[in-house]
């Protein structure tokens, strides 16, 4: 549905997946991505948190949630989620740079 440009149907399908399989973390992560694309940060945060609760190793949800938190100014919490994503997948694109940047802002420069 997304490839066809039908975000509404994609959202409905993913919502159905989370209703049928409420413990399927990937479904919640995808729901978060769709909410984020629709500028529904509250929905995205809730969906990412649910995905992480169901699967603490859901590094993509950790990174996406961290990005939203950083945008809202909660840099300390964002850094924690970026570090969690980094610990799970140290090669995940952009996470290392985000950790370095936020660590400087939150913790200051190390001497």
GROMACS .gro file of C-alpha atoms in nm:
model
  111
    1UNK     CA    1   0.000   0.000   0.000
    2UNK     CA    2   0.288   0.239   0.077
    3UNK     CA    3   0.454   0.168  -0.255
    4UNK     CA    4   0.125   0.254  -0.424
    5UNK     CA    5   0.115   0.580  -0.230
    6UNK     CA    6  -0.181   0.483  -0.014
    7UNK     CA    7  -0.066   0.571   0.338
    8UNK     CA    8  -0.418   0.546   0.479
    9UNK     CA    9  -0.455   0.184   0.370
   10UNK     CA   10  -0.104   0.104   0.491
   11UNK     CA   11  -0.189   0.249   0.831
   12UNK     CA   12  -0.513   0.051   0.844
   13UNK     CA   13  -0.333  -0.273   0.753
   14UNK     CA   14  -0.060  -0.225   1.011
   15UNK     CA   15  -0.320  -0.131   1.273
   16UNK     CA   16  -0.499  -0.459   1.188
   17UNK     CA   17  -0.172  -0.648   1.236
   18UNK     CA   18  -0.124  -0.498   1.582
   19UNK     CA   19  -0.482  -0.587   1.675
   20UNK     CA   20  -0.447  -0.946   1.551
   21UNK     CA   21  -0.098  -0.992   1.695
   22UNK     CA   22  -0.059  -0.737   1.977
   23UNK     CA   23   0.273  -0.889   2.089
   24UNK     CA   24   0.436  -0.851   1.746
   25UNK     CA   25   0.695  -0.578   1.803
   26UNK     CA   26   0.763  -0.523   1.431
   27UNK     CA   27   0.400  -0.432   1.378
   28UNK     CA   28   0.426  -0.163   1.643
   29UNK     CA   29   0.750  -0.031   1.495
   30UNK     CA   30   0.588  -0.003   1.154
   31UNK     CA   31   0.290   0.170   1.311
   32UNK     CA   32   0.534   0.416   1.466
   33UNK     CA   33   0.695   0.482   1.129
   34UNK     CA   34   0.357   0.549   0.970
   35UNK     CA   35   0.255   0.779   1.255
   36UNK     CA   36   0.584   0.965   1.227
   37UNK     CA   37   0.538   1.006   0.851
   38UNK     CA   38   0.194   1.152   0.921
   39UNK     CA   39   0.348   1.401   1.169
   40UNK     CA   40   0.175   1.227   1.460
   41UNK     CA   41   0.464   1.234   1.704
   42UNK     CA   42   0.247   1.131   1.999
   43UNK     CA   43   0.129   0.821   1.814
   44UNK     CA   44   0.481   0.747   1.696
   45UNK     CA   45   0.625   0.772   2.047
   46UNK     CA   46   0.357   0.541   2.187
   47UNK     CA   47   0.406   0.285   1.909
   48UNK     CA   48   0.787   0.287   1.940
   49UNK     CA   49   0.766   0.250   2.317
   50UNK     CA   50   0.530  -0.045   2.276
   51UNK     CA   51   0.769  -0.206   2.025
   52UNK     CA   52   1.061  -0.163   2.265
   53UNK     CA   53   0.859  -0.300   2.557
   54UNK     CA   54   0.771  -0.608   2.354
   55UNK     CA   55   1.123  -0.650   2.214
   56UNK     CA   56   1.397  -0.463   2.401
   57UNK     CA   57   1.635  -0.544   2.112
   58UNK     CA   58   1.423  -0.347   1.861
   59UNK     CA   59   1.709  -0.115   1.770
   60UNK     CA   60   1.525   0.064   1.490
   61UNK     CA   61   1.245   0.166   1.727
   62UNK     CA   62   1.507   0.281   1.979
   63UNK     CA   63   1.679   0.498   1.719
   64UNK     CA   64   1.354   0.645   1.585
   65UNK     CA   65   1.227   0.720   1.935
   66UNK     CA   66   1.562   0.879   2.020
   67UNK     CA   67   1.535   1.106   1.718
   68UNK     CA   68   1.191   1.227   1.819
   69UNK     CA   69   1.300   1.285   2.179
   70UNK     CA   70   1.604   1.481   2.060
   71UNK     CA   71   1.380   1.696   1.839
   72UNK     CA   72   1.167   1.778   2.144
   73UNK     CA   73   1.474   1.868   2.349
   74UNK     CA   74   1.490   1.561   2.573
   75UNK     CA   75   1.850   1.501   2.475
   76UNK     CA   76   1.944   1.299   2.783
   77UNK     CA   77   1.671   1.042   2.719
   78UNK     CA   78   1.744   1.050   2.345
   79UNK     CA   79   2.109   0.970   2.416
   80UNK     CA   80   2.004   0.670   2.627
   81UNK     CA   81   1.792   0.531   2.342
   82UNK     CA   82   2.060   0.601   2.081
   83UNK     CA   83   2.313   0.420   2.300
   84UNK     CA   84   2.076   0.127   2.337
   85UNK     CA   85   2.037   0.107   1.959
   86UNK     CA   86   2.415   0.136   1.919
   87UNK     CA   87   2.475  -0.146   2.167
   88UNK     CA   88   2.240  -0.375   1.976
   89UNK     CA   89   2.362  -0.283   1.627
   90UNK     CA   90   2.681  -0.075   1.623
   91UNK     CA   91   2.668  -0.052   1.243
   92UNK     CA   92   2.317   0.094   1.223
   93UNK     CA   93   2.351   0.396   0.998
   94UNK     CA   94   2.372   0.731   1.172
   95UNK     CA   95   2.356   0.605   1.530
   96UNK     CA   96   2.728   0.643   1.605
   97UNK     CA   97   2.724   1.005   1.485
   98UNK     CA   98   2.409   1.077   1.686
   99UNK     CA   99   2.566   0.929   2.001
  100UNK     CA  100   2.885   1.133   1.954
  101UNK     CA  101   2.692   1.457   1.896
  102UNK     CA  102   2.444   1.411   2.181
  103UNK     CA  103   2.710   1.290   2.424
  104UNK     CA  104   2.895   1.618   2.372
  105UNK     CA  105   2.578   1.818   2.428
  106UNK     CA  106   2.457   1.619   2.730
  107UNK     CA  107   2.783   1.522   2.899
  108UNK     CA  108   3.023   1.783   2.767
  109UNK     CA  109   3.369   1.730   2.623
  110UNK     CA  110   3.591   1.470   2.783
  111UNK     CA  111   3.940   1.585   2.872
   0.00000   0.00000   0.00000
